[in-house]
Short mmCIF file of C-alpha atoms in Angstrom, two decimals:
data_model
loop_
_atom_site.label_atom_id
_atom_site.label_comp_id
_atom_site.label_asym_id
_atom_site.label_seq_id
_atom_site.Cartn_x
_atom_site.Cartn_y
_atom_site.Cartn_z
CA ALA A 1 -49.40 73.53 -37.65
CA GLN A 2 -50.22 69.51 -37.30
CA SER A 3 -49.51 68.11 -34.56
CA VAL A 4 -49.84 63.76 -33.04
CA THR A 5 -50.59 63.67 -29.30
CA GLN A 6 -50.36 59.32 -27.87
CA PRO A 7 -51.46 60.52 -24.40
CA ASP A 8 -50.21 57.46 -22.69
CA ILE A 9 -46.49 57.39 -22.33
CA HIS A 10 -46.95 53.73 -20.71
CA ILE A 11 -49.10 50.83 -20.60
CA THR A 12 -48.63 47.60 -18.89
CA VAL A 13 -50.83 44.42 -20.25
CA SER A 14 -51.30 40.89 -19.20
CA GLU A 15 -50.15 38.36 -21.84
CA GLY A 16 -53.46 37.38 -23.69
CA ALA A 17 -55.94 40.46 -22.85
CA SER A 18 -56.80 43.20 -25.27
CA LEU A 19 -54.52 46.72 -25.91
CA GLU A 20 -55.89 49.67 -27.10
CA LEU A 21 -53.47 52.65 -27.99
CA ARG A 22 -54.91 56.18 -28.20
CA CYS A 23 -53.52 58.27 -30.98
CA ASN A 24 -55.17 61.67 -31.18
CA TYR A 25 -53.61 64.28 -34.51
CA SER A 26 -54.26 67.92 -35.38
CA TYR A 27 -54.27 68.48 -39.03
CA GLY A 28 -56.04 70.65 -41.30
CA ALA A 29 -56.47 68.54 -44.27
CA THR A 30 -57.95 64.97 -44.99
CA PRO A 31 -55.01 63.30 -42.87
CA TYR A 32 -52.67 60.27 -43.87
CA LEU A 33 -52.41 58.47 -40.65
CA PHE A 34 -49.75 55.83 -39.63
CA TRP A 35 -48.61 53.37 -36.63
CA TYR A 36 -45.25 52.01 -36.15
CA VAL A 37 -43.80 50.04 -33.76
CA GLN A 38 -39.89 50.52 -32.19
CA SER A 39 -38.88 47.38 -30.62
CA PRO A 40 -35.71 47.85 -28.35
CA GLY A 41 -32.08 48.74 -30.45
CA GLN A 42 -34.36 48.71 -33.40
CA GLY A 43 -35.46 51.22 -36.23
CA LEU A 44 -39.07 51.66 -37.31
CA GLN A 45 -42.02 49.15 -38.51
CA LEU A 46 -45.05 50.16 -40.14
CA LEU A 47 -48.08 48.31 -38.61
CA LEU A 48 -50.60 49.84 -40.62
CA LYS A 49 -52.03 52.91 -42.11
CA TYR A 50 -54.96 55.00 -43.47
CA PHE A 51 -55.35 57.25 -46.52
CA SER A 52 -59.08 56.79 -47.03
CA GLY A 53 -61.97 54.67 -47.44
CA ASP A 54 -63.07 52.15 -44.82
CA THR A 55 -62.11 53.47 -41.55
CA LEU A 56 -61.02 50.24 -39.36
CA VAL A 57 -57.75 49.29 -41.19
CA GLN A 58 -56.16 45.89 -40.66
CA GLY A 59 -52.29 45.92 -40.56
CA ILE A 60 -49.51 43.17 -39.53
CA LYS A 61 -48.74 41.14 -36.65
CA GLY A 62 -53.21 41.21 -35.42
CA PHE A 63 -53.01 45.08 -35.16
CA GLU A 64 -55.99 47.16 -36.62
CA ALA A 65 -57.04 50.62 -36.02
CA GLU A 66 -59.94 52.74 -36.62
CA PHE A 67 -60.34 56.74 -38.06
CA LYS A 68 -62.73 58.39 -36.29
CA ARG A 69 -62.99 61.96 -38.02
CA SER A 70 -65.69 63.47 -35.14
CA GLN A 71 -62.85 62.65 -32.18
CA SER A 72 -59.49 63.25 -34.59
CA SER A 73 -58.22 59.53 -33.49
CA PHE A 74 -56.74 56.91 -34.61
CA ASN A 75 -56.86 54.31 -32.13
CA LEU A 76 -54.60 51.07 -32.61
CA ARG A 77 -56.09 47.76 -31.07
CA LYS A 78 -55.14 44.56 -30.34
CA PRO A 79 -57.72 41.55 -29.13
CA SER A 80 -54.66 39.41 -27.50
CA VAL A 81 -51.15 40.68 -26.77
CA HIS A 82 -48.33 38.44 -27.33
CA TRP A 83 -44.90 39.18 -25.43
CA SER A 84 -43.34 40.04 -28.15
CA ASP A 85 -45.82 42.91 -28.61
CA ALA A 86 -43.69 44.80 -25.90
CA ALA A 87 -42.32 47.57 -27.64
CA GLU A 88 -42.94 51.09 -28.18
CA TYR A 89 -45.34 52.48 -30.39
CA PHE A 90 -45.42 55.61 -32.80
CA CYS A 91 -48.49 57.31 -34.39
CA ALA A 92 -48.06 59.53 -36.96
CA VAL A 93 -49.39 62.05 -39.63
CA ALA A 94 -48.64 62.55 -43.21
CA HIS A 95 -48.01 66.21 -44.32
CA THR A 96 -49.40 65.87 -47.19
CA ALA A 97 -48.88 69.24 -48.70
CA ALA A 98 -45.09 69.43 -47.56
CA GLY A 99 -42.64 67.23 -49.09
CA ASN A 100 -44.49 63.74 -47.60
CA LYS A 101 -43.23 64.72 -44.20
CA LEU A 102 -44.17 62.60 -41.08
CA THR A 103 -45.22 64.30 -37.63
CA PHE A 104 -44.46 61.80 -34.82
CA GLY A 105 -46.27 61.23 -31.78
CA GLY A 106 -44.49 60.98 -28.45
CA GLY A 107 -45.18 57.23 -28.53
CA THR A 108 -46.34 54.96 -26.24
CA ARG A 109 -44.21 52.19 -24.43
CA VAL A 110 -46.30 48.78 -24.03
CA LEU A 111 -45.34 46.74 -20.75
CA VAL A 112 -46.51 42.82 -21.41
CA LYS A 113 -47.01 40.98 -18.30
CA PRO A 114 -46.47 37.16 -18.70
CA GLU B 1 -32.80 41.45 -50.21
CA ALA B 2 -34.13 44.71 -50.54
CA ASP B 3 -33.08 46.19 -46.86
CA ILE B 4 -32.05 49.74 -45.60
CA TYR B 5 -28.62 49.91 -43.19
CA GLN B 6 -27.49 52.08 -41.18
CA THR B 7 -23.88 51.97 -40.18
CA PRO B 8 -22.51 51.77 -36.79
CA ARG B 9 -24.81 50.95 -35.22
CA TYR B 10 -23.41 52.00 -32.14
CA LEU B 11 -20.54 55.00 -31.60
CA VAL B 12 -19.00 56.59 -28.52
CA ILE B 13 -16.99 59.43 -29.87
CA GLY B 14 -15.30 62.44 -28.08
CA THR B 15 -15.96 65.89 -28.12
CA GLY B 16 -14.44 68.27 -31.61
CA LYS B 17 -14.45 64.93 -33.35
CA LYS B 18 -15.48 64.88 -37.26
CA ILE B 19 -17.96 62.16 -37.69
CA THR B 20 -20.32 60.42 -40.49
CA LEU B 21 -23.40 58.13 -40.20
CA GLU B 22 -23.59 56.06 -43.05
CA CYS B 23 -27.47 54.98 -44.60
CA SER B 24 -27.45 52.93 -47.91
CA GLN B 25 -30.59 51.21 -49.12
CA THR B 26 -31.42 48.59 -52.08
CA MET B 27 -34.72 49.38 -52.65
CA GLY B 28 -34.16 51.77 -55.71
CA HIS B 29 -36.40 54.27 -53.41
CA ASP B 30 -36.08 58.40 -54.33
CA LYS B 31 -36.78 59.64 -51.33
CA MET B 32 -34.69 59.63 -48.16
CA TYR B 33 -34.57 61.13 -44.52
CA TRP B 34 -33.11 61.51 -41.53
CA TYR B 35 -34.73 61.18 -38.14
CA GLN B 36 -33.42 62.57 -34.23
CA GLN B 37 -34.80 60.81 -31.76
CA ASP B 38 -33.87 61.39 -28.23
CA PRO B 39 -34.53 58.43 -25.60
CA GLY B 40 -37.97 58.00 -24.91
CA MET B 41 -39.31 61.00 -26.93
CA GLU B 42 -40.64 61.26 -30.39
CA LEU B 43 -38.78 61.37 -34.04
CA HIS B 44 -37.96 64.75 -35.47
CA LEU B 45 -37.29 65.23 -39.00
CA ILE B 46 -33.26 66.76 -39.25
CA HIS B 47 -32.90 66.12 -43.39
CA TYR B 48 -34.33 64.71 -46.44
CA SER B 49 -33.34 64.10 -49.80
CA TYR B 50 -35.92 63.86 -53.25
CA GLY B 51 -33.61 62.52 -55.06
CA VAL B 52 -29.75 62.62 -56.11
CA ASN B 53 -28.28 66.28 -55.31
CA SER B 54 -31.31 67.00 -53.31
CA THR B 55 -30.73 67.80 -49.92
CA GLU B 56 -33.57 69.74 -47.81
CA LYS B 57 -33.37 71.01 -44.06
CA GLY B 58 -36.22 69.22 -41.35
CA ASP B 59 -38.29 70.30 -39.18
CA LEU B 60 -35.90 70.59 -36.59
CA SER B 61 -32.54 72.43 -36.91
CA SER B 62 -29.45 70.41 -36.53
CA GLU B 63 -25.62 70.92 -37.23
CA SER B 64 -25.19 68.25 -39.24
CA THR B 65 -24.84 68.08 -42.86
CA VAL B 66 -26.22 65.51 -45.56
CA SER B 67 -25.60 64.46 -49.08
CA ARG B 68 -26.47 63.08 -51.84
CA ILE B 69 -24.56 61.80 -54.76
CA ARG B 70 -25.44 58.16 -55.46
CA THR B 71 -29.57 57.67 -54.92
CA GLU B 72 -28.94 54.56 -52.74
CA HIS B 73 -26.55 56.54 -49.92
CA PHE B 74 -27.23 59.48 -47.81
CA PRO B 75 -24.64 60.06 -45.55
CA LEU B 76 -24.86 62.55 -42.39
CA THR B 77 -22.01 63.94 -41.02
CA LEU B 78 -20.89 66.22 -38.18
CA GLU B 79 -18.29 68.40 -38.25
CA SER B 80 -17.17 68.88 -34.85
CA ALA B 81 -18.94 66.29 -32.20
CA ARG B 82 -20.77 67.68 -29.27
CA PRO B 83 -22.11 66.15 -26.18
CA SER B 84 -25.83 67.72 -27.21
CA HIS B 85 -25.35 65.66 -30.47
CA THR B 86 -26.12 62.79 -27.96
CA SER B 87 -28.96 60.79 -29.44
CA GLN B 88 -29.78 58.20 -32.02
CA TYR B 89 -29.97 59.06 -35.82
CA LEU B 90 -32.51 57.15 -37.57
CA CYS B 91 -32.46 56.69 -41.44
CA ALA B 92 -36.00 56.19 -43.98
CA SER B 93 -36.36 56.09 -47.17
CA SER B 94 -39.55 56.07 -49.26
CA ASP B 95 -40.86 55.25 -53.15
CA HIS B 96 -42.54 58.16 -54.90
CA ARG B 97 -45.13 56.14 -55.87
CA LEU B 98 -45.76 55.84 -52.02
CA PRO B 99 -44.54 58.65 -50.80
CA TYR B 100 -45.83 58.08 -47.23
CA GLU B 101 -44.59 54.76 -46.51
CA GLN B 102 -41.25 55.08 -45.04
CA TYR B 103 -38.94 52.69 -44.50
CA PHE B 104 -36.32 52.40 -41.21
CA GLY B 105 -33.29 51.44 -40.83
CA PRO B 106 -32.19 50.12 -37.00
CA GLY B 107 -30.72 53.62 -36.19
CA THR B 108 -27.31 54.62 -34.57
CA ARG B 109 -26.99 55.08 -31.32
CA LEU B 110 -24.41 58.42 -30.49
CA THR B 111 -22.77 59.20 -27.60
CA VAL B 112 -20.75 62.32 -27.34
CA THR B 113 -18.29 62.24 -24.46
#
């Protein structure tokens, strides 16, 4: 069965520092991978996606993610964090053979220190 | 502006009441989804729809029901609310041309007392 693991439940980072959020997936075929961000009290916003091609993908708000098939990983990065990046981040994999359904990881809550 | 809307945003209701959570999208998307999210936890798909008159159960069993009479509208109903239904409910939609790009509404936070 497909699954997504985000090993870090919470991460605290200083404003201006770099950020990396880990995501590991288990999927039998070529995965379609996503990162979403959820601000407090809000729905999810799509940050970026990987379908195929270049393994380094750029997203909105200065985020990027790298797909590494050998490690079954799709880690999210940002070189310099802003206070507004404090939110919860979810990694997801699409079920390409099962009706477009997404399986989400447990999420990583990012706290930004001044 | 094309968007996806959910009402109410917050609902506190007593046990045994019937409730309907509304979801509407103005993006012309054919596919719509309902997710349940407990605080600090991942999202679980409870219902989805490929189009008008199409509804399917998701991965997580739910006592709620849904209907899709119009393309833009995908309401979720609980006939008799229980405290175990307390959760956040997120609605999403996607276009068949980009089926994996799901757009989410702001969610309804439901508390059953």
